[in-house]
């Protein structure tokens, strides 16, 4: 028998006090009498009992007090030494969700569903929780990309486990974590893993391996890169798919992006890596999540078959057209083209206000807006509050001689055929800080880029109708680039990164054998068993003794 | 060991003996005795050695002539007029301060001394033996025999055996507390043949009426040593008083049924040397 609070046995010191209190008063006088019978009869007549030390009553009281003192010390029987805390390190990586197969058929798990390493681990945890001694605190660490700690009742812990593992690879070093936690002798560490995904098996604490056998090959997305030309709708998906060499994978893309029209995925098998490398052109249809899933028959591990990609929404689809007079027909066509590039937008009157994906200004004199995106063709811009002077002398047939070969807008385009019949005077073009000439002529710049705070603008010194620019192959490129540049994006965006659902190759490769045979490789370190509590029976015994004492 | 008879009591006793002639019953008893002695002079009962104080007229000179020793003649009537003192020596007689036994010893001394002076023969019964005293000069021997009594006899039957086996003649004075009615009844039954000469004498203590005072009190039974602790208050005092009254009535009833008179003598304080205090109520006359 052990005592949780042995110092409370000091309560037994009350026994001498009880004995002293149980003693009858010591009379100051003692009288020898020959009439004791008469005294006793008189006492009986008036209903009194002689005062005397009642041995039985005292012993009943003493035993009751002793039982209560012992109960307060919280005695226990059957106690066992051991750890007072159990930390369960559960490999919560996606590979634990792989469905086992036995003789070609899915094996039933402990529950109604198919058998997985996770289901077996969950059942094993439930067994241990049910069998653990009372008073042993349990912490559950679900380890995948990071360790998540759960504590609570058994039901809460099992509920926290959920029905399957997280769709993540194992990035927590189980061996190091188990070693660190096992340093405290009051703590027992128990690791459950499927020994897959390149895990280093812990050498400290208990270890249970729950891996299974898989008959068929597993296909899985092991690498994925999305190249985004936002604000343009074009996307390109580069993927690596783990799978058998003989059959090329097939992808199903849905959601915020869809395969571009007539797009066909191209696949190449890399025998050294054992993966298929593929590329697919997509088109953004909306902002949100784009799911990329391996199409085809189900394989043991579904977690690596699907990756969800966040796709940013297309820019504001409204293309504003602001003309001083009759709008240039070429500018209208350009506005229509930009609206289409912006993801199915529309061309609206620029005077209507609101946010525009891009505002096209044709001729006239305008005040610089505080921000936004703007492309002016033959328009003059003045600052707010500045006096508007008359236009300078237009330049006649300025000869385009060069363009900025490094700027994102004009890099790699051919403007050698550009012919401009008339252009604004050089002094009518913006100048100063934030102004970058892009196309040069013999009489000054023909196109400048302006960056002023939140404002990004392109100012062409000529109207589209006064040039052959709409007819040049470079024009569509300029339109696309102008849209990207005005949104502050220069070049393609790689949206690869740590994507939701993308697993490590080791996690998906079920063809490799597990690092250990399944089973309890090392038992859980002994847990402290406080034993059965005797406090309540002792209290009941004390009450019984006191009850008997009432009648004694 | 202290004596029950201190010097003041001995002086008191001498005074009582000296006044024995003035006792109320003196004339009747003496006359009766003389008549009986004269009438029965020829009924010789035996001799005893002469002791100082014996009447010279009762010396058997013929015996003296034969044995050169002085003997006095005893007659049967004289034997019958002797006094037998039976003092209860059970532990219950230790009760009281001074003890009831001491009171009994003093009462027996008073009665015995007067009897020696007037009748001449007193026998003091002790368990297993009888001390016979004759003549007024044997008062010291009487006191000595009474002084030997100790309240340590647990078997009252032994005393009765002595009393009955000796076939003692004369008046039997049984001095006891009569606290145990059963024992009293048994004693009276055994002495039934002698009931005409039997007289009970109960030396009364104050506690035979009421407990002394309130407060916590440990009562110890003189016979068994049993101890009872109780708190004495007016209610208990009244109840005990009623029980003691019942006991007294029971004693009277037992003696009445046996046809034996019972005298209650309230013991005066031990230091009292007043003859009136010791002989108050004329109890000695009735003895």
GROMACS .gro file of N, CA and C in nm, chain A residues 49 56-57 60 543-552:
model
   42
   49UNK      N    1  -2.707   0.778   3.312
   49UNK     CA    2  -2.616   0.664   3.311
   49UNK      C    3  -2.489   0.706   3.383
   56UNK      N    4  -1.563   0.040   2.442
   56UNK     CA    5  -1.607   0.006   2.307
   56UNK      C    6  -1.631   0.132   2.225
   57UNK      N    7  -1.700   0.229   2.288
   57UNK     CA    8  -1.730   0.352   2.216
   57UNK      C    9  -1.601   0.425   2.179
   60UNK      N   10  -1.436   0.241   1.890
   60UNK     CA   11  -1.506   0.268   1.764
   60UNK      C   12  -1.471   0.406   1.711
  543UNK      N   13  -1.770   0.587   0.861
  543UNK     CA   14  -1.911   0.620   0.884
  543UNK      C   15  -1.983   0.503   0.948
  544UNK      N   16  -1.949   0.381   0.904
  544UNK     CA   17  -2.011   0.263   0.963
  544UNK      C   18  -1.975   0.251   1.110
  545UNK      N   19  -1.847   0.274   1.140
  545UNK     CA   20  -1.804   0.265   1.280
  545UNK      C   21  -1.874   0.370   1.365
  546UNK      N   22  -1.886   0.490   1.309
  546UNK     CA   23  -1.954   0.594   1.386
  546UNK      C   24  -2.102   0.561   1.404
  547UNK      N   25  -2.159   0.498   1.301
  547UNK     CA   26  -2.299   0.456   1.314
  547UNK      C   27  -2.316   0.351   1.422
  548UNK      N   28  -2.223   0.255   1.424
  548UNK     CA   29  -2.229   0.153   1.530
  548UNK      C   30  -2.211   0.218   1.666
  549UNK      N   31  -2.124   0.319   1.668
  549UNK     CA   32  -2.096   0.383   1.797
  549UNK      C   33  -2.220   0.451   1.853
  550UNK      N   34  -2.306   0.498   1.763
  550UNK     CA   35  -2.428   0.563   1.812
  550UNK      C   36  -2.512   0.464   1.891
  551UNK      N   37  -2.512   0.340   1.845
  551UNK     CA   38  -2.594   0.240   1.913
  551UNK      C   39  -2.519   0.165   2.021
  552UNK      N   40  -2.387   0.186   2.030
  552UNK     CA   41  -2.310   0.108   2.128
  552UNK      C   42  -2.330   0.164   2.271
   0.00000   0.00000   0.00000
